[in-house]
Coordinates of C-alpha atoms in Angstrom, one line a residue:
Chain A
X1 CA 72.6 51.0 -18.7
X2 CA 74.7 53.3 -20.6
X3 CA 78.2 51.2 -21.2
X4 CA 80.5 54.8 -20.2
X5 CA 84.1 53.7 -21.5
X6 CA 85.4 55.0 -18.4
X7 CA 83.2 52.6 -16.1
X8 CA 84.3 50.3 -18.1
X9 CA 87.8 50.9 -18.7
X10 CA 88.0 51.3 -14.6
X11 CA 86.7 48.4 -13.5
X12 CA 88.3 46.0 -16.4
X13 CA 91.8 47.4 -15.4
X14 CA 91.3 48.0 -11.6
X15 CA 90.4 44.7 -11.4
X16 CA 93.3 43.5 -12.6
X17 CA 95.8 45.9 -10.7
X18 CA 94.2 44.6 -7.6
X19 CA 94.6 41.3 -8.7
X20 CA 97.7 41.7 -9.0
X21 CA 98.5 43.8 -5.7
X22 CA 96.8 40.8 -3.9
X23 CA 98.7 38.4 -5.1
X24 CA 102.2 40.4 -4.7
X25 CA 101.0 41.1 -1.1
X26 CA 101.0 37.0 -1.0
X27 CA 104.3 37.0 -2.1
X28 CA 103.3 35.0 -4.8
X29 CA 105.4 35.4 -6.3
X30 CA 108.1 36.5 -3.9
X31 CA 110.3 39.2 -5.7
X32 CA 112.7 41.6 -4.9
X33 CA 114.6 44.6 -6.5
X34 CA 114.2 45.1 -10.1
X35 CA 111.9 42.7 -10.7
X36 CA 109.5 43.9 -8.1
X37 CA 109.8 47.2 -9.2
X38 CA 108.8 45.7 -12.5
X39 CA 105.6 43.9 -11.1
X40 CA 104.8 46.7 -9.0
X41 CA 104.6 49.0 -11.6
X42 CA 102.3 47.4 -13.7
X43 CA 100.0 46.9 -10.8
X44 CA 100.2 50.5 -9.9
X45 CA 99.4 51.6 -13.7
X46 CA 96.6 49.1 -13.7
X47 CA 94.6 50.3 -10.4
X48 CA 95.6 54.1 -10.6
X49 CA 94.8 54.3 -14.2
X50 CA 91.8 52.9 -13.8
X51 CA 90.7 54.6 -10.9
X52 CA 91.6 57.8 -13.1
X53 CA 89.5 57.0 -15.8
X54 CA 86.6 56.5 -13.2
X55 CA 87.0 60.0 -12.6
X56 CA 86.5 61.0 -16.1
X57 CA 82.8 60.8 -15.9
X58 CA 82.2 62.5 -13.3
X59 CA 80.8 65.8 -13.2
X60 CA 82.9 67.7 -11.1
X61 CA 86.3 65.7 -10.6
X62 CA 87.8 68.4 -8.9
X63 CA 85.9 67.7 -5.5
X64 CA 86.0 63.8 -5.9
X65 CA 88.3 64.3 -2.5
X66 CA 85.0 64.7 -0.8
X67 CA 83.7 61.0 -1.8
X68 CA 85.9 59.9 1.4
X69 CA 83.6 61.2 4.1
X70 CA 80.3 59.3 4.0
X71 CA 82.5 55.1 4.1
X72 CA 79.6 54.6 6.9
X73 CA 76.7 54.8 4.2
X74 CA 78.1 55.0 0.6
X75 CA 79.9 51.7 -1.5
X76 CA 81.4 54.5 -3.5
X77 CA 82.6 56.1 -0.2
X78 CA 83.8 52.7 1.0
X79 CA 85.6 51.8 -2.5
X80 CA 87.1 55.1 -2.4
X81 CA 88.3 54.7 0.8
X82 CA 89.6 50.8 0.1
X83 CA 91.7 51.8 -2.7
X84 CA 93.8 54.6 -1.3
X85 CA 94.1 52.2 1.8
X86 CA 95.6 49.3 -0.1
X87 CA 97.4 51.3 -2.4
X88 CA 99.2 52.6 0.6
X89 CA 100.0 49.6 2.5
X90 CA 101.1 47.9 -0.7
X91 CA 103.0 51.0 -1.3
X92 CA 105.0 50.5 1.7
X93 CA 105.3 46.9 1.5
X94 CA 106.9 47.6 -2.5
X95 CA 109.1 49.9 -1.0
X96 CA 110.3 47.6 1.2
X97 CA 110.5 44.2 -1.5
X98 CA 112.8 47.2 -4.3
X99 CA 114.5 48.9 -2.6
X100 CA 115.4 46.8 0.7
X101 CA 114.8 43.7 -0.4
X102 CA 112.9 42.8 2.9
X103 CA 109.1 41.0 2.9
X104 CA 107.3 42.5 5.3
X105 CA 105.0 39.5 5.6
X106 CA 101.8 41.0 7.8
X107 CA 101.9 44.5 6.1
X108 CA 101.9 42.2 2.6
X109 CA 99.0 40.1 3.7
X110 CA 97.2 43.4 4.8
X111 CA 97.8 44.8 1.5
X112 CA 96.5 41.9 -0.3
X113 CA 93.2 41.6 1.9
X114 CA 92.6 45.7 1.3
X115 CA 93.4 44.7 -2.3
X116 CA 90.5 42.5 -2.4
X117 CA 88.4 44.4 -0.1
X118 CA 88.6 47.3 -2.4
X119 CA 87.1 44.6 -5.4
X120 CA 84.3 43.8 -3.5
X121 CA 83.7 47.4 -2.4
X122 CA 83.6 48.3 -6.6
X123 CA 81.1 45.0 -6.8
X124 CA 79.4 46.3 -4.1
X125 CA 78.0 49.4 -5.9
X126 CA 76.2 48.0 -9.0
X127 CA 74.9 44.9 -6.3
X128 CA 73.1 47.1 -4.1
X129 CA 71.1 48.9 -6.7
X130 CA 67.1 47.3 -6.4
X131 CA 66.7 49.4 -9.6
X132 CA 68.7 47.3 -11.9
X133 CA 67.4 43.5 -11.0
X134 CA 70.4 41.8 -12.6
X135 CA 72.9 43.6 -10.7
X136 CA 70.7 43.1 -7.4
X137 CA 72.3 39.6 -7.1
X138 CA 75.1 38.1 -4.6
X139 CA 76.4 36.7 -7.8
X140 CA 77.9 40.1 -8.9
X141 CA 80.3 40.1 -6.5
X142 CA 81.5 36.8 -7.5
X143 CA 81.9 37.7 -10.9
X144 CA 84.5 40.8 -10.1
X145 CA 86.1 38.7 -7.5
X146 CA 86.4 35.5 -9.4
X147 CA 87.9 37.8 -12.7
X148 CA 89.9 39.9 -10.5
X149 CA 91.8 36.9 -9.0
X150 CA 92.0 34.7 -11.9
X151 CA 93.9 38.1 -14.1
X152 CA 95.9 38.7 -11.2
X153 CA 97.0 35.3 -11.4
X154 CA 97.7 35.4 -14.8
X155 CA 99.7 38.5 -15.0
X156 CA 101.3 37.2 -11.5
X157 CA 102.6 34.6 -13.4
X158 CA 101.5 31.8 -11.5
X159 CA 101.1 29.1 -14.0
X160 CA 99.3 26.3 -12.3
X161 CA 97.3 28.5 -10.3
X162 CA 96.1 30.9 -13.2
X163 CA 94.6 28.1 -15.8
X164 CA 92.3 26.8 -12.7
X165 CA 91.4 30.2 -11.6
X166 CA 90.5 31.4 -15.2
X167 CA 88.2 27.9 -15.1
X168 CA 86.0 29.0 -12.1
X169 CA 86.1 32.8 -13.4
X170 CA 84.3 31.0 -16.4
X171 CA 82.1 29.3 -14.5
X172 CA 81.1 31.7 -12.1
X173 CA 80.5 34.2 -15.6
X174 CA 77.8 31.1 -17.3
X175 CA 76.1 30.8 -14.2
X176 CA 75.7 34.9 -13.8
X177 CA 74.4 34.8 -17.6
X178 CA 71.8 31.5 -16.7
X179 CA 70.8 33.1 -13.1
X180 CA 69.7 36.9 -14.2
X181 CA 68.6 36.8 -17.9
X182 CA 65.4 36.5 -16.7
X183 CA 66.2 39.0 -13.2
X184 CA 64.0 41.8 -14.6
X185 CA 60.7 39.6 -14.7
X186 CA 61.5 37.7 -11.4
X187 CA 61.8 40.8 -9.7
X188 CA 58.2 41.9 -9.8
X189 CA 58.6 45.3 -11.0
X190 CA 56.3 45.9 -14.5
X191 CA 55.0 49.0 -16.2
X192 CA 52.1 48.2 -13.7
X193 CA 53.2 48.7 -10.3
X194 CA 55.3 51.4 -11.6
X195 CA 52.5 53.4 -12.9
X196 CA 49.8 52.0 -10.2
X197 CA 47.7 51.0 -12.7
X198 CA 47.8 47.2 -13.0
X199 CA 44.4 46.2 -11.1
X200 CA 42.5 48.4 -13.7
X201 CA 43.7 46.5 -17.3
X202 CA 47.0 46.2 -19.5
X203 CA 48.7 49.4 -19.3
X204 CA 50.8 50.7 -22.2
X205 CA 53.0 53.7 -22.6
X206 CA 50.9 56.2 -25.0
X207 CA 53.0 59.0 -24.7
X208 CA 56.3 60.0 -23.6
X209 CA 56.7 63.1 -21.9
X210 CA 58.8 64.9 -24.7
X211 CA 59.5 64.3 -28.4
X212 CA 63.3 64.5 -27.5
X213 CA 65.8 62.4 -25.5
X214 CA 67.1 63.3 -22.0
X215 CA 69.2 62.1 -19.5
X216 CA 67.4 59.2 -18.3
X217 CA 66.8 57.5 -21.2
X218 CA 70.7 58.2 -22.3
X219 CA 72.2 56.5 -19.5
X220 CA 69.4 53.8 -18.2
X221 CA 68.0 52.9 -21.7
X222 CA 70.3 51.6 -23.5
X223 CA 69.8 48.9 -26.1
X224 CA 72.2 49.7 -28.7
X225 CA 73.9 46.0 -28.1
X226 CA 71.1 43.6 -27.9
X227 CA 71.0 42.4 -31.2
X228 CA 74.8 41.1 -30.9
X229 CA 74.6 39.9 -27.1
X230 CA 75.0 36.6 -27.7
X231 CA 78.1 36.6 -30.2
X232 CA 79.7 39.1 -27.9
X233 CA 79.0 36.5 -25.2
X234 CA 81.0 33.9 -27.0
X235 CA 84.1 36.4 -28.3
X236 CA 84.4 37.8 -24.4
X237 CA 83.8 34.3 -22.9
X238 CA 86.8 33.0 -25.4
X239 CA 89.0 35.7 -25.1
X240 CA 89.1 36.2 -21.4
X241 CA 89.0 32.6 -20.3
X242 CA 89.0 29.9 -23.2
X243 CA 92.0 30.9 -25.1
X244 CA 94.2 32.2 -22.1
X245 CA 93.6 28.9 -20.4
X246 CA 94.6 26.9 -23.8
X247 CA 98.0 29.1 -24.2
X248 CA 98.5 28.4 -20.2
X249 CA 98.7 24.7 -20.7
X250 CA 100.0 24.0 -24.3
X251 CA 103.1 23.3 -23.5
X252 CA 105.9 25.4 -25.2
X253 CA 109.4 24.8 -26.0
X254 CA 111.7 27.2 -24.3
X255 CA 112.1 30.0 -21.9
X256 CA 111.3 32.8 -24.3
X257 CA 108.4 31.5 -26.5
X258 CA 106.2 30.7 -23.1
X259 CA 106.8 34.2 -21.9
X260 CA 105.6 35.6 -25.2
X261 CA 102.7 33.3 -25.2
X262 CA 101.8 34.1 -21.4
X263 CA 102.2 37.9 -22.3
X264 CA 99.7 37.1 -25.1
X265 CA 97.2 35.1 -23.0
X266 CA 97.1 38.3 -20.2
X267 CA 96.5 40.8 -23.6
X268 CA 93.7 38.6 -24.9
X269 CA 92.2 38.5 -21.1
X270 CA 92.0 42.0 -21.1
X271 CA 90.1 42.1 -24.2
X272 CA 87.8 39.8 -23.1
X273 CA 87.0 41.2 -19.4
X274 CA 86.8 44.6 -21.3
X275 CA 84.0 43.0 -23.8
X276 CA 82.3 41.0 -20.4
X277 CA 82.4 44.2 -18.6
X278 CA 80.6 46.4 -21.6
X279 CA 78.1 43.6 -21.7
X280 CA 77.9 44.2 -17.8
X281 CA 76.5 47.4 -18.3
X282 CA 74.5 47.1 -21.6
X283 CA 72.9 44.5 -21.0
X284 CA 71.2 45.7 -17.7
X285 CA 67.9 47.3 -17.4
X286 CA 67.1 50.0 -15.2
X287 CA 63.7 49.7 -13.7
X288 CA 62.8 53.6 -14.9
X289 CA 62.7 52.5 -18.7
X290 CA 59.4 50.7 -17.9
X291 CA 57.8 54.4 -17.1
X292 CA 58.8 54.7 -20.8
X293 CA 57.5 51.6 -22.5
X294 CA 61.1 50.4 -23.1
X295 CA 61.9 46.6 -21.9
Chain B
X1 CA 75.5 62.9 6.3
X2 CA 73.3 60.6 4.4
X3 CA 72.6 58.4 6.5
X4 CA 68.8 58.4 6.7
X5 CA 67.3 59.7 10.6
X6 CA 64.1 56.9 11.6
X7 CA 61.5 59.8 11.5
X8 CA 61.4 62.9 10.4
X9 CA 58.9 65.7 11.8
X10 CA 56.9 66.5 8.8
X11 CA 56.4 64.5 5.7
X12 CA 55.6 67.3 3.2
X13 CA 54.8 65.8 0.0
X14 CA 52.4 65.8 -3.4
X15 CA 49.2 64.1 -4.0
X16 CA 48.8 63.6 -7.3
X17 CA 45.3 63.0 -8.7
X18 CA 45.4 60.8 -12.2
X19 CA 41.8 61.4 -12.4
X20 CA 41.9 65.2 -12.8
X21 CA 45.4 65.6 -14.8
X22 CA 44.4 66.5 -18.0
X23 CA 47.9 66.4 -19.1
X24 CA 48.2 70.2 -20.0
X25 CA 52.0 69.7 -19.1
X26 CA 51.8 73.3 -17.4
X27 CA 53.3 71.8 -14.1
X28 CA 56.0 70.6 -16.2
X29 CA 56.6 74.4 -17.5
X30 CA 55.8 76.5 -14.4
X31 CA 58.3 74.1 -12.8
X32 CA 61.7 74.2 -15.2
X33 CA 60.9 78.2 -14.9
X34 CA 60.6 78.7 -10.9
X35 CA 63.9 76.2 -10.5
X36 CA 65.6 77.8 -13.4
X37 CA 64.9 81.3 -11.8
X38 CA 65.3 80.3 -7.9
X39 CA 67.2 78.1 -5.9
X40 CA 70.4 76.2 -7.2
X41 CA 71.8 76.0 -10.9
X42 CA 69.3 76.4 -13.4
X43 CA 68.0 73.9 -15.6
X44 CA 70.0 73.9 -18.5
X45 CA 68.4 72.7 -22.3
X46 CA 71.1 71.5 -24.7
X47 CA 70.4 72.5 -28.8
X48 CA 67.1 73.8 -27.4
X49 CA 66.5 75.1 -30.7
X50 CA 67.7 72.5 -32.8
X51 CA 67.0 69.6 -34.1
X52 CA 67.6 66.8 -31.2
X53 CA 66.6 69.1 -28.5
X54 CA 66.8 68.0 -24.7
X55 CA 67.0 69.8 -20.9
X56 CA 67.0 68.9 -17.6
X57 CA 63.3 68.6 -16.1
X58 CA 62.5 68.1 -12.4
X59 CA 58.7 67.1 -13.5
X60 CA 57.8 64.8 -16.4
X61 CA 54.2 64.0 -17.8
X62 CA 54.1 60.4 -19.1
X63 CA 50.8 59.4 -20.7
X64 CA 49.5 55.7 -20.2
X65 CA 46.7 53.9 -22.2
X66 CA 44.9 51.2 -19.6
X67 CA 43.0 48.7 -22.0
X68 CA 40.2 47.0 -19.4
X69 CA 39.3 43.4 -19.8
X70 CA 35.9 44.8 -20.6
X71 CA 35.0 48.1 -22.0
X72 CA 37.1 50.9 -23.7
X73 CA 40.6 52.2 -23.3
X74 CA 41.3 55.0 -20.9
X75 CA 44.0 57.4 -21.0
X76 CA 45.9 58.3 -18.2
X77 CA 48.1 61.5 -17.8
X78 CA 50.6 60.5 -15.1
X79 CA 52.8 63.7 -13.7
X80 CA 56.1 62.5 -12.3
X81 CA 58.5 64.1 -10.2
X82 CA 60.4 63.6 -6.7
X83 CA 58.3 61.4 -4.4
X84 CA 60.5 62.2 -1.3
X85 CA 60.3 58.7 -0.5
X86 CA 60.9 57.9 3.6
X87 CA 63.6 55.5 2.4
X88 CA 65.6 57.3 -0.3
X89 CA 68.1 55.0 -1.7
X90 CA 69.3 58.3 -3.5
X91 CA 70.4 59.4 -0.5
X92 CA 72.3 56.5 1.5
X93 CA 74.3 56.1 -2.0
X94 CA 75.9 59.5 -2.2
X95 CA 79.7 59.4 -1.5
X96 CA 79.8 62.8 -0.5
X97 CA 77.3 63.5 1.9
X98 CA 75.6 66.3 -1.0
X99 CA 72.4 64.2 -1.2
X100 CA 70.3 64.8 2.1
X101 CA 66.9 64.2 3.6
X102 CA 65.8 67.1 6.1
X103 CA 64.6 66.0 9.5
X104 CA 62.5 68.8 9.8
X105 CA 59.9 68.5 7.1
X106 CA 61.7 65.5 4.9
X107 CA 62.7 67.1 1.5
X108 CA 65.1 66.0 0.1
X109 CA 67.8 67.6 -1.5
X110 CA 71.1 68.0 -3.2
X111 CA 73.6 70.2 -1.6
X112 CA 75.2 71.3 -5.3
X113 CA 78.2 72.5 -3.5
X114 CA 79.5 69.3 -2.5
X115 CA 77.8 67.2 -5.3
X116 CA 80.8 65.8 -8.2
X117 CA 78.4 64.5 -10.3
X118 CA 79.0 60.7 -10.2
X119 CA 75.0 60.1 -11.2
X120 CA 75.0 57.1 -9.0
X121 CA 72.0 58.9 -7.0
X122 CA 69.7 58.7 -10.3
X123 CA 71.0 55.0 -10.6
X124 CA 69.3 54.0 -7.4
X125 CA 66.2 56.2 -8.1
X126 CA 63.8 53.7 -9.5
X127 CA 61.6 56.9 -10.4
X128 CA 63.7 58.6 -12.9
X129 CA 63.3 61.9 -10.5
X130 CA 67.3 62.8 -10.5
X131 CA 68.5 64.1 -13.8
X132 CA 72.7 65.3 -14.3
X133 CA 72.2 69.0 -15.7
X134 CA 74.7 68.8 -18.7
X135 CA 76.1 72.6 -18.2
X136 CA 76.4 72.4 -14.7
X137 CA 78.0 68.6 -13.9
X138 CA 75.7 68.5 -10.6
X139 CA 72.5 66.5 -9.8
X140 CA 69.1 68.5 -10.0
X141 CA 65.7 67.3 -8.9
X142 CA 62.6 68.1 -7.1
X143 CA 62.9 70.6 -4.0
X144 CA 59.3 70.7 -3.0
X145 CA 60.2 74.7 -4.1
X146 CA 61.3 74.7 -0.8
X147 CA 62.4 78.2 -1.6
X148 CA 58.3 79.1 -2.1
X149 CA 57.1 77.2 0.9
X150 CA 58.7 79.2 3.7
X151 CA 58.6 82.4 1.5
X152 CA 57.4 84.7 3.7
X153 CA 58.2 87.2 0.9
X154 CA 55.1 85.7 -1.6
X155 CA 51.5 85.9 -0.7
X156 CA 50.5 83.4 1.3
X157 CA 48.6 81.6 -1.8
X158 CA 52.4 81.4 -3.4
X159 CA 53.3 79.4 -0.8
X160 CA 53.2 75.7 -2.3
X161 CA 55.5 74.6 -4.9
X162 CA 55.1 76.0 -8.5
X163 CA 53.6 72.9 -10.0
X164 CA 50.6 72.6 -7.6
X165 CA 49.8 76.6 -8.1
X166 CA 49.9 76.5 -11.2
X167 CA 47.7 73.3 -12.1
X168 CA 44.5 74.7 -13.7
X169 CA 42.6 70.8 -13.2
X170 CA 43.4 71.0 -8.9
X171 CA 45.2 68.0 -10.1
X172 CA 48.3 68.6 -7.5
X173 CA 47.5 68.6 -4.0
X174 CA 50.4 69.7 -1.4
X175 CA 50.7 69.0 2.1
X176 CA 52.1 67.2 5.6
X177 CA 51.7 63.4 4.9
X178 CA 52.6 62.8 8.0
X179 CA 49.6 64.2 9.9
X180 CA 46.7 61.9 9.7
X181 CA 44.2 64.9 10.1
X182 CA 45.7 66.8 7.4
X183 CA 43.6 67.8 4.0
X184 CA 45.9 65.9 2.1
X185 CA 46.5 62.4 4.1
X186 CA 42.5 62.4 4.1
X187 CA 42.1 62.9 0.4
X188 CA 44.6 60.2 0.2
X189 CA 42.2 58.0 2.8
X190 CA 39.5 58.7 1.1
X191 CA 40.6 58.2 -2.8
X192 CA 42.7 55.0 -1.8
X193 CA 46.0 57.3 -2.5
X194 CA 48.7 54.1 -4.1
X195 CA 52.3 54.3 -3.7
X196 CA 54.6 54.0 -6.7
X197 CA 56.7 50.4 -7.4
X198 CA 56.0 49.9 -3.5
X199 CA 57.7 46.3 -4.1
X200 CA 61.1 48.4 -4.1
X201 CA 60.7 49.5 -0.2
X202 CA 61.2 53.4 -0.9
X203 CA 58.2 54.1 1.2
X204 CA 57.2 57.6 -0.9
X205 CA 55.9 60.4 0.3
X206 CA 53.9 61.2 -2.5
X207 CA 50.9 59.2 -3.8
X208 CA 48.5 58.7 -6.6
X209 CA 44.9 59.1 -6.4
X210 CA 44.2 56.5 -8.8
X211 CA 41.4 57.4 -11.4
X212 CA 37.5 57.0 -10.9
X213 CA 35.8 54.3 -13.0
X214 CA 34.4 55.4 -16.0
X215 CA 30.9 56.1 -16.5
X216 CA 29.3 53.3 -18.9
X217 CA 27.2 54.6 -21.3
X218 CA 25.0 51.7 -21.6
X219 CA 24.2 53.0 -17.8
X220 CA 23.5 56.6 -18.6
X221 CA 19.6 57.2 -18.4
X222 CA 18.7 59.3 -21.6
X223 CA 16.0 61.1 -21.6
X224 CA 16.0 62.3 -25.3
X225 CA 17.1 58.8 -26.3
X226 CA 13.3 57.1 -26.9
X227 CA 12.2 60.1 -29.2
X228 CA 15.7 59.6 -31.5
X229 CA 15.4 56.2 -32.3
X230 CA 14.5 55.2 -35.3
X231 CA 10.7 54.6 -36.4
X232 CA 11.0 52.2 -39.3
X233 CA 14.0 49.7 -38.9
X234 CA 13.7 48.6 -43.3
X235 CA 14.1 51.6 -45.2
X236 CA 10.2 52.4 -46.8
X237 CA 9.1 54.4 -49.8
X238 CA 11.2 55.6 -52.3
X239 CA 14.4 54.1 -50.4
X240 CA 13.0 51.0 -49.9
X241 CA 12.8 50.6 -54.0
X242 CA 15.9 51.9 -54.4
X243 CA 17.7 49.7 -51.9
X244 CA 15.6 46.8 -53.7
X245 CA 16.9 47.6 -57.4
X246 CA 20.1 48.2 -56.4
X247 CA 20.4 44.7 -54.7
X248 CA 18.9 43.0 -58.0
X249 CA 22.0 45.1 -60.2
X250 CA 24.9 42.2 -61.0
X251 CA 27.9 43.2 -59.0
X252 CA 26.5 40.9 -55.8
X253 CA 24.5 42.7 -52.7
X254 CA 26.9 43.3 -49.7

């Protein structure tokens, strides 16, 4: 699949802001005033601004409104729907933590399950494709969840929490690599039974339909990034989980220097979830490159 | 809505015969001109004239080479396009409602109004049939021309969509699919029609008529054969002592 920055860039920071906003809603941790307006914000410029860049790719943003109406058949529908929902609720519940100092406690817990829901929801969409075998896996889900609560944590500050959620993000991401590597050729699907022809010999793209490009084979072909896979695997593996994890638990020497060094461990996450998240997409076949000899 | 109805009334749809396509690509052409002249936004090229030339196309031609366990490699011109499947993942995904399967005969279709171009329709299309027209930002693909079928403007021979009218092998073949006594649904009985990937539950309308077996020629009865073949298998004569003083030149007889 075509890696768009704005997928990308959208899922990497949404994730995050709804991390965040799930953890807030938890009142963990329990802030008021100032500093929730602080925490707040950054959540808010994390899930808006990635569901902004979303709508860069689209082709006609202007009626990206109408995405609302079909929740009872569409993921995108249903994501759409989750995010203004718990960026509502939580609105209300920030309103109340700045400017009243109050903790509305059910309207927080509300917001922080919506906050989720709207993860899964974005999970949702790349799981239920059949057409792309490694995202057709209940492990997809786990992998935005696990990294959506493990950088919330982080940028939540919750030290003992975060180091131990990071850990099972980690996990969760090896065994997504070990269980759909080989998704393409479990599932079945071969330039035989796509063409029909399999019971009649080996079958072998002669020639494709045009000397050109198009559009399929610019956003479901894409195997620019194969040759550096695995090293990217070990730089996004390290930056989003290895090193944060080691800055969370070396212990530093006062006040200042552990905040700098948390602030650097939620920077180098980033990077890393953003490098995960491009492999997400490059790394996945489409099914309709087989019609074209590719795979 | 796209949500998909249990049944619809008709199942208009192609039968596509991979034994007569002689990959002329003229469905390919007659197509991109009727739905660049007719319904919906046309189907834009980008640097058409260039030199990395590429366009939107709602019919593709792929050509396969099968290679037998015995006998010779075949080619095989495969046509591609919209198979209208029964269960069109293209359609359930849409977040708008724009992507829609008619009850009434079971086209389906992309209602370019209310379409924002979020390509997750051609995602879920294991088919490749859904292509993003660059100029327009909207979703184009196969309509079944179903602004020639109902055209009570064109002669009544017009009335099938551009690709089948125009095939000059009788490769296309259009009709209900749905209607076991139709001339279509037989030829599909009869040819042992196939579906496309069925392992990914679509259930498509359309189907392949795969291609005959190939005649063998050691089977062929040859009349003319016995009088060809050769009367002296040595070469004789002049040949045959030529053939014999070459061989006894240094330089080693291959």
């Amino acid at each position: 699949m075509h890696p768009a920055p704005s997928v990308i860039i959208f899922t990497t920071l949404s994730g995050l802001g709804f991390g965040l906003l799930a953890f807030l809603g938890l009142g963990m941790p329990s802030v008021t005033g100032w500093v929730a307006f602080v925490f707040y914000a950054i959540a808010y410029a994390l899930a808006v601004g990635g569901l902004l860049a979303s709508t860069f790719h689209l082709g006609h943003p202007e009626r990206a409104w109408k995405a609302f109406s079909q929740w009872r058949s569409s993921w995108l529908s249903r994501e759409g729907c989750a995010a203004v929902a718990s960026l509502v609720v939580m609105g209300i519940y920030a309103a109340g933590a700045v400017f009243l100092q109050a903790d509305w406690r059910l309207l927080g817990l509300l917001g922080a399950a919506l906050s989720i829901g709207t993860v899964f929801t974005t999970a949702m969409i790349y799981t239920q494709l059949k057409t792309i075998p490694r995202w057709h896996s209940p492990l997809t889900p786990l992998v935005f969840l696990s990294f959506s609560v493990a950088g919330g944590a982080l940028l939540a500050g919750q030290e003992s929490l975060a180091p131990w959620l990071l850990a099972v993000a980690g996990a969760v991401q090896l065994i997504y690599w070990s269980k759909t590597d080989k998704a393409l050729v479990k599932s079945g699907t071969d330039i035989g039974t796509a063409t029909g022809l399999a019971d009649r010999g080996t079958v072998r793209a002669f020639e494709p339909p045009h000397t050109g490009s198009n559009y399929l084979l610019r956003e479901f072909v894409y195997v620019v990034g194969r040759k550096h896979a695995l090293k990217l695997r070990v730089i996004g593996f390290a930056l989003a989980f290895a090193l944060p994890i080691a800055l969370m638990v070396i212990p530093f020497s006062g006040l200042m220097l552990k905040h700098l060094m948390a602030g650097v461990a939620v920077l180098l996450h980033i990077a890393g979830v953003a490098c995960l998240r491009w492999l997400f997409f490059a790394q996945a076949e489409h099914v309709v490159g087989l019609y074209y000899g590719k795979r | 809505m796209t949500t998909l109805t249990k049944q619809t009334d008709r199942k208009m749809g192609l039968v596509i015969d991979l034994d007569t396509c002689v990959g002329c690509h003229a469905c390919v052409i007659s197509c991109k001109g009727w739905n660049t002249e007719n319904y919906g936004a046309p189907l834009s090229d980008q640097d058409p004239y260039g030199a990395d030339p590429a366009g939107t196309f709602l019919n593709r031609v792929h050509s396969y080479e099968v290679t037998p366990n015995e006998g010779h490699a075949q080619l095989v011109h495969f046509p591609k396009s919209c198979l209208h499947c029964e269960d069109a993942p293209c359609v359930t995904v849409c977040p708008t409602g724009a992507s829609y399967k008619r009850v009434e005969d079971g086209i389906v279709l992309v209602n370019e109004s209310d379409c924002i171009g979020c390509g997750l329709c051609a995602w879920s299309c294991p088919y490749g049939a859904r292509e993003l027209d660059l100029a327009e930002g909207v979703m184009k693909k196969c309509t079944l021309c179903v602004d020639r079928i109902y055209n009570e403007n064109l002669p009544e021979e017009d009335r099938v969509p551009a690709c089948v009218r125009t095939c000059p092998a009788g490769a296309r073949h259009f009709g209900d699919l749905g209607d076991p006594d139709s001339a279509v649904s037989q030829l599909v009985a009869e040819r042992g029609g196939m579906d496309l990937m069925p392992e990914m539950g679509t259930k498509p309308v359309n189907k392949y008529l795969p291609p005959r077996p190939k005649d063998r020629i050691e089977d062929q009865i040859d009349i003319l054969a016995p009088l060809l073949a050769p009367v002296a298998e040595e070469p004789a004569g002049f040949l045959g002592w030529l053939d014999k003083a070459l061989d006894k030149l240094p330089g080693g007889n291959s």
